Amino acid sequence: MATLDGNAVFGAAVRIVHTPRPAAIQMNEYFGLSGRQALYGGARGRSFQVTGVLEAATVAGLATLESDLLAYADGQPHVLVDTLGRVWPNVVFPGEYTPSPTGPTPAAGGGWCLPYTLKLEGLI
């Protein structure tokens, strides 16, 4: 189960796609010499694209779940456990959150659901 700081705030049907960022590499070329020199400047973090569905008995309950999720957009690093069980420390939620444009919809088994996507940034 995917969690943020040990809390299952992502709802149901969660999918997390991990994308490493390209490393910093300086390429040097020198006149009169064949070839190139590559200097490794370190990793530049990663990004996580999260899709999920918030589910609650009432629309007000959905608003509470959404508020709990958005509270993590605090600029502080958090610990993410992704859908494969991998643990990622130092993950920041910059607040990039997109709920479904149709808004809350009735769930098949009763209650309400709200699909969403959000982006997390891994610092290391």
PDB file of C-alpha atoms in Angstrom:
ATOM      1  CA  MET A   1       0.000   0.000   0.000  1.00  0.00           C
ATOM      2  CA  ALA A   2       1.368   3.415  -0.958  1.00  0.00           C
ATOM      3  CA  THR A   3       1.867   5.793   1.965  1.00  0.00           C
ATOM      4  CA  LEU A   4       3.279   9.201   2.747  1.00  0.00           C
ATOM      5  CA  ASP A   5       4.942   9.378   6.173  1.00  0.00           C
ATOM      6  CA  GLY A   6       3.162   6.115   6.989  1.00  0.00           C
ATOM      7  CA  ASN A   7      -0.296   7.516   6.197  1.00  0.00           C
ATOM      8  CA  ALA A   8      -2.461   6.039   3.427  1.00  0.00           C
ATOM      9  CA  VAL A   9      -3.531   9.451   2.066  1.00  0.00           C
ATOM     10  CA  PHE A  10      -3.592   8.454  -1.617  1.00  0.00           C
ATOM     11  CA  GLY A  11      -6.942   6.626  -1.537  1.00  0.00           C
ATOM     12  CA  ALA A  12      -7.780   3.651  -3.756  1.00  0.00           C
ATOM     13  CA  ALA A  13      -6.511   2.430  -7.146  1.00  0.00           C
ATOM     14  CA  VAL A  14      -3.187   4.174  -6.577  1.00  0.00           C
ATOM     15  CA  ARG A  15      -0.507   4.047  -9.246  1.00  0.00           C
ATOM     16  CA  ILE A  16       2.894   5.680  -8.808  1.00  0.00           C
ATOM     17  CA  VAL A  17       5.267   6.114 -11.735  1.00  0.00           C
ATOM     18  CA  HIS A  18       8.886   6.817 -10.753  1.00  0.00           C
ATOM     19  CA  THR A  19      11.012   8.792 -13.215  1.00  0.00           C
ATOM     20  CA  PRO A  20      14.692   9.464 -12.401  1.00  0.00           C
ATOM     21  CA  ARG A  21      15.995  12.848 -13.508  1.00  0.00           C
ATOM     22  CA  PRO A  22      19.093  12.952 -15.717  1.00  0.00           C
ATOM     23  CA  ALA A  23      22.368  13.301 -13.829  1.00  0.00           C
ATOM     24  CA  ALA A  24      24.428  16.464 -14.148  1.00  0.00           C
ATOM     25  CA  ILE A  25      27.237  15.783 -16.603  1.00  0.00           C
ATOM     26  CA  GLN A  26      29.720  18.298 -17.951  1.00  0.00           C
ATOM     27  CA  MET A  27      31.115  17.430 -21.358  1.00  0.00           C
ATOM     28  CA  ASN A  28      34.509  18.922 -22.245  1.00  0.00           C
ATOM     29  CA  GLU A  29      36.258  19.022 -25.619  1.00  0.00           C
ATOM     30  CA  TYR A  30      39.805  20.211 -26.222  1.00  0.00           C
ATOM     31  CA  PHE A  31      41.235  21.567 -29.454  1.00  0.00           C
ATOM     32  CA  GLY A  32      43.836  19.239 -30.909  1.00  0.00           C
ATOM     33  CA  LEU A  33      42.708  16.208 -28.916  1.00  0.00           C
ATOM     34  CA  SER A  34      40.343  13.541 -30.134  1.00  0.00           C
ATOM     35  CA  GLY A  35      37.408  12.526 -28.023  1.00  0.00           C
ATOM     36  CA  ARG A  36      35.551  14.126 -25.159  1.00  0.00           C
ATOM     37  CA  GLN A  37      35.821  14.251 -21.388  1.00  0.00           C
ATOM     38  CA  ALA A  38      32.762  13.635 -19.223  1.00  0.00           C
ATOM     39  CA  LEU A  39      32.626  14.873 -15.636  1.00  0.00           C
ATOM     40  CA  TYR A  40      29.867  13.434 -13.460  1.00  0.00           C
ATOM     41  CA  GLY A  41      28.243  16.122 -11.326  1.00  0.00           C
ATOM     42  CA  GLY A  42      25.854  13.966  -9.318  1.00  0.00           C
ATOM     43  CA  ALA A  43      22.243  12.848  -9.402  1.00  0.00           C
ATOM     44  CA  ARG A  44      19.453  15.421  -9.647  1.00  0.00           C
ATOM     45  CA  GLY A  45      16.607  13.605  -7.918  1.00  0.00           C
ATOM     46  CA  ARG A  46      13.484  12.063  -9.360  1.00  0.00           C
ATOM     47  CA  SER A  47       9.809  12.712  -9.882  1.00  0.00           C
ATOM     48  CA  PHE A  48       6.764  10.646  -9.013  1.00  0.00           C
ATOM     49  CA  GLN A  49       3.466  10.844 -10.903  1.00  0.00           C
ATOM     50  CA  VAL A  50       0.658   9.635  -8.636  1.00  0.00           C
ATOM     51  CA  THR A  51      -2.843   8.736  -9.808  1.00  0.00           C
ATOM     52  CA  GLY A  52      -5.550   7.556  -7.466  1.00  0.00           C
ATOM     53  CA  VAL A  53      -9.161   7.812  -6.376  1.00  0.00           C
ATOM     54  CA  LEU A  54     -10.351   9.327  -3.130  1.00  0.00           C
ATOM     55  CA  GLU A  55     -13.447   7.561  -1.772  1.00  0.00           C
ATOM     56  CA  ALA A  56     -15.834   8.640   0.985  1.00  0.00           C
ATOM     57  CA  ALA A  57     -19.437   8.168   2.077  1.00  0.00           C
ATOM     58  CA  THR A  58     -20.279  11.850   1.513  1.00  0.00           C
ATOM     59  CA  VAL A  59     -19.007  14.751  -0.576  1.00  0.00           C
ATOM     60  CA  ALA A  60     -17.984  16.452   2.680  1.00  0.00           C
ATOM     61  CA  GLY A  61     -15.935  13.352   3.516  1.00  0.00           C
ATOM     62  CA  LEU A  62     -14.191  13.659   0.137  1.00  0.00           C
ATOM     63  CA  ALA A  63     -13.343  17.273   0.930  1.00  0.00           C
ATOM     64  CA  THR A  64     -11.773  16.151   4.209  1.00  0.00           C
ATOM     65  CA  LEU A  65      -9.680  13.468   2.487  1.00  0.00           C
ATOM     66  CA  GLU A  66      -8.584  15.968  -0.154  1.00  0.00           C
ATOM     67  CA  SER A  67      -7.633  18.470   2.553  1.00  0.00           C
ATOM     68  CA  ASP A  68      -5.610  15.808   4.389  1.00  0.00           C
ATOM     69  CA  LEU A  69      -3.725  15.015   1.173  1.00  0.00           C
ATOM     70  CA  LEU A  70      -3.067  18.658   0.299  1.00  0.00           C
ATOM     71  CA  ALA A  71      -1.723  19.317   3.813  1.00  0.00           C
ATOM     72  CA  TYR A  72       1.475  17.554   2.697  1.00  0.00           C
ATOM     73  CA  ALA A  73       2.241  20.497   0.373  1.00  0.00           C
ATOM     74  CA  ASP A  74       4.213  22.065   3.206  1.00  0.00           C
ATOM     75  CA  GLY A  75       7.700  22.242   1.685  1.00  0.00           C
ATOM     76  CA  GLN A  76       8.970  19.607   4.114  1.00  0.00           C
ATOM     77  CA  PRO A  77      10.578  16.321   3.027  1.00  0.00           C
ATOM     78  CA  HIS A  78       8.443  13.231   3.616  1.00  0.00           C
ATOM     79  CA  VAL A  79       8.947   9.479   3.298  1.00  0.00           C
ATOM     80  CA  LEU A  80       7.113   7.885   0.360  1.00  0.00           C
ATOM     81  CA  VAL A  81       6.431   4.164   0.111  1.00  0.00           C
ATOM     82  CA  ASP A  82       5.419   3.508  -3.495  1.00  0.00           C
ATOM     83  CA  THR A  83       3.129   0.827  -4.906  1.00  0.00           C
ATOM     84  CA  LEU A  84       6.069  -1.580  -5.280  1.00  0.00           C
ATOM     85  CA  GLY A  85       6.965  -1.201  -1.598  1.00  0.00           C
ATOM     86  CA  ARG A  86      10.099   0.851  -2.274  1.00  0.00           C
ATOM     87  CA  VAL A  87      10.911   3.469   0.358  1.00  0.00           C
ATOM     88  CA  TRP A  88      11.910   6.935  -0.862  1.00  0.00           C
ATOM     89  CA  PRO A  89      13.113   9.442   1.757  1.00  0.00           C
ATOM     90  CA  ASN A  90      13.217  13.197   1.136  1.00  0.00           C
ATOM     91  CA  VAL A  91      10.148  13.470  -1.090  1.00  0.00           C
ATOM     92  CA  VAL A  92       8.457  16.866  -1.333  1.00  0.00           C
ATOM     93  CA  PHE A  93       4.886  17.556  -2.474  1.00  0.00           C
ATOM     94  CA  PRO A  94       5.030  20.968  -4.208  1.00  0.00           C
ATOM     95  CA  GLY A  95       1.235  21.116  -4.448  1.00  0.00           C
ATOM     96  CA  GLU A  96       0.795  20.055  -8.086  1.00  0.00           C
ATOM     97  CA  TYR A  97      -2.605  18.384  -7.710  1.00  0.00           C
ATOM     98  CA  THR A  98      -5.293  17.946 -10.366  1.00  0.00           C
ATOM     99  CA  PRO A  99      -8.677  16.518  -9.377  1.00  0.00           C
ATOM    100  CA  SER A 100     -10.960  15.091 -12.034  1.00  0.00           C
ATOM    101  CA  PRO A 101     -12.543  17.923 -14.062  1.00  0.00           C
ATOM    102  CA  THR A 102     -15.933  16.264 -13.591  1.00  0.00           C
ATOM    103  CA  GLY A 103     -15.612  16.591  -9.815  1.00  0.00           C
ATOM    104  CA  PRO A 104     -16.985  14.067  -7.326  1.00  0.00           C
ATOM    105  CA  THR A 105     -19.050  11.273  -8.867  1.00  0.00           C
ATOM    106  CA  PRO A 106     -21.260   8.625  -7.256  1.00  0.00           C
ATOM    107  CA  ALA A 107     -19.313   5.425  -6.547  1.00  0.00           C
ATOM    108  CA  ALA A 108     -20.641   2.100  -7.838  1.00  0.00           C
ATOM    109  CA  GLY A 109     -20.960   0.618  -4.342  1.00  0.00           C
ATOM    110  CA  GLY A 110     -22.391   3.770  -2.778  1.00  0.00           C
ATOM    111  CA  GLY A 111     -20.727   6.913  -1.560  1.00  0.00           C
ATOM    112  CA  TRP A 112     -18.625   9.256  -3.653  1.00  0.00           C
ATOM    113  CA  CYS A 113     -15.285   9.132  -5.447  1.00  0.00           C
ATOM    114  CA  LEU A 114     -12.859  11.675  -6.861  1.00  0.00           C
ATOM    115  CA  PRO A 115     -10.088  10.599  -9.266  1.00  0.00           C
ATOM    116  CA  TYR A 116      -6.951  12.769  -9.202  1.00  0.00           C
ATOM    117  CA  THR A 117      -3.341  13.063 -10.266  1.00  0.00           C
ATOM    118  CA  LEU A 118      -0.488  14.701  -8.385  1.00  0.00           C
ATOM    119  CA  LYS A 119       3.245  15.117  -8.666  1.00  0.00           C
ATOM    120  CA  LEU A 120       5.881  14.500  -6.002  1.00  0.00           C
ATOM    121  CA  GLU A 121       9.544  15.522  -6.204  1.00  0.00           C
ATOM    122  CA  GLY A 122      12.315  13.292  -4.852  1.00  0.00           C
ATOM    123  CA  LEU A 123      15.295  15.347  -3.700  1.00  0.00           C
ATOM    124  CA  ILE A 124      17.817  12.496  -3.845  1.00  0.00           C
TER     125      ILE A 124
END
